[in-house]
Coordinates of C-alpha atoms in Angstrom, one line a residue:
X9 CA -8.6 3.1 -5.3
X10 CA -5.4 3.9 -7.0
X11 CA -4.1 3.8 -10.6
X12 CA -0.4 3.3 -11.1
X13 CA 1.4 5.1 -13.9
X14 CA 5.1 4.8 -14.7
X15 CA 7.4 7.6 -15.9
X16 CA 8.6 5.5 -18.9
X17 CA 7.3 2.6 -21.0
X18 CA 10.4 0.6 -19.9
X19 CA 9.5 1.0 -16.2
X20 CA 5.9 0.1 -16.9
X21 CA 7.1 -3.1 -18.7
X22 CA 9.5 -4.1 -15.9
X23 CA 7.2 -3.3 -12.9
X24 CA 4.9 -6.3 -13.4
X25 CA 8.0 -8.7 -13.5
X26 CA 8.6 -8.2 -9.8
X27 CA 5.1 -9.2 -9.0
X28 CA 4.5 -12.1 -11.3
X29 CA 4.8 -15.7 -10.1
X30 CA 4.8 -17.0 -13.6
X31 CA 6.8 -15.1 -16.2
X32 CA 4.7 -16.5 -19.0
X33 CA 2.1 -14.0 -17.9
X34 CA 4.2 -11.1 -19.2
X35 CA 3.7 -12.2 -22.8
X36 CA 0.1 -11.4 -22.8
X37 CA -0.8 -8.3 -24.8
X38 CA -0.9 -5.1 -22.7
X39 CA -2.8 -1.9 -23.2
X40 CA -0.8 1.3 -22.6
X41 CA -2.7 4.5 -21.8
X42 CA -0.5 7.6 -22.1
X43 CA -1.1 10.3 -19.5
X44 CA 0.5 13.8 -19.1
X45 CA 0.4 16.1 -16.2
X46 CA 2.2 19.1 -14.9
X47 CA 5.1 18.5 -12.5
X48 CA 3.5 20.7 -9.9
X49 CA 0.8 18.0 -9.4
X50 CA 3.5 15.6 -8.1
X51 CA 4.4 15.5 -4.5
X52 CA 8.2 15.5 -4.6
X53 CA 10.4 12.9 -2.9
X54 CA 12.6 14.8 -0.3
X55 CA 15.6 12.7 0.8
X56 CA 15.7 14.3 4.2
X57 CA 12.2 13.1 4.8
X58 CA 12.8 9.5 3.8
X59 CA 12.7 6.8 6.5
X60 CA 15.9 5.7 8.2
X61 CA 17.7 3.0 6.2
X62 CA 16.4 4.2 2.8
X63 CA 19.9 4.1 1.4
X64 CA 20.9 0.7 2.7
X65 CA 22.5 -1.6 0.1
X66 CA 20.0 -4.3 1.0
X67 CA 16.9 -4.4 -1.2
X68 CA 14.4 -3.1 1.4
X69 CA 11.1 -1.3 0.6
X70 CA 12.6 2.1 1.3
X71 CA 15.1 1.8 -1.6
X72 CA 12.5 0.7 -4.1
X73 CA 11.2 4.3 -4.4
X74 CA 14.4 5.5 -6.0
X75 CA 15.4 5.6 -9.6
X76 CA 12.7 6.0 -12.3
X77 CA 9.4 7.1 -11.0
X78 CA 6.0 5.5 -10.6
X79 CA 3.1 7.8 -10.2
X80 CA 0.2 6.6 -8.1
X81 CA -2.9 8.4 -9.3
X82 CA -6.0 8.8 -7.1
X83 CA -9.0 8.8 -9.4
X84 CA -11.1 10.5 -6.8
X85 CA -8.6 13.4 -6.3
X86 CA -10.1 16.8 -7.4
X87 CA -7.0 17.5 -9.6
X88 CA -7.7 14.4 -11.7
X89 CA -9.3 16.7 -14.3
X90 CA -5.8 18.3 -14.8
X91 CA -4.4 15.0 -16.1
X92 CA -4.5 14.6 -19.9
X93 CA -5.3 11.0 -20.8
X94 CA -4.2 9.9 -24.3
X95 CA -5.4 7.3 -26.7
X96 CA -4.7 3.7 -25.5
X97 CA -2.6 1.5 -27.7
X98 CA -1.6 -2.2 -27.6
X99 CA 1.9 -3.3 -26.5
X100 CA 3.5 -6.7 -26.7
X101 CA 6.5 -7.1 -24.4
X102 CA 9.7 -8.5 -25.8
X103 CA 9.9 -12.3 -25.3
X104 CA 13.5 -11.9 -24.1
X105 CA 12.2 -10.6 -20.8
X106 CA 11.3 -14.2 -19.9
X107 CA 14.7 -15.6 -20.9
X108 CA 13.6 -16.7 -24.4
X109 CA 15.9 -15.7 -27.2

């Protein structure tokens, strides 16, 4: 099992857009759960260790790991107790994301 966290609310909002078949789904109310953790708990991305072609101009999976960061969290990892989980709050994405103005 894996929980996906984003480094920013904007990334958390945009991430589902690339996976949705119907953009109307984005307008459902979301629940945001803030988390905080020390940087030392993150395995860093080392460019020299990235797969060949990671910097290709084509939108390949190797390039999708760059930019703002997502943080996969393993709920069974022993360091999970070192993550601070905040109070959830509701979030309504801006309707302009679906092209409505």
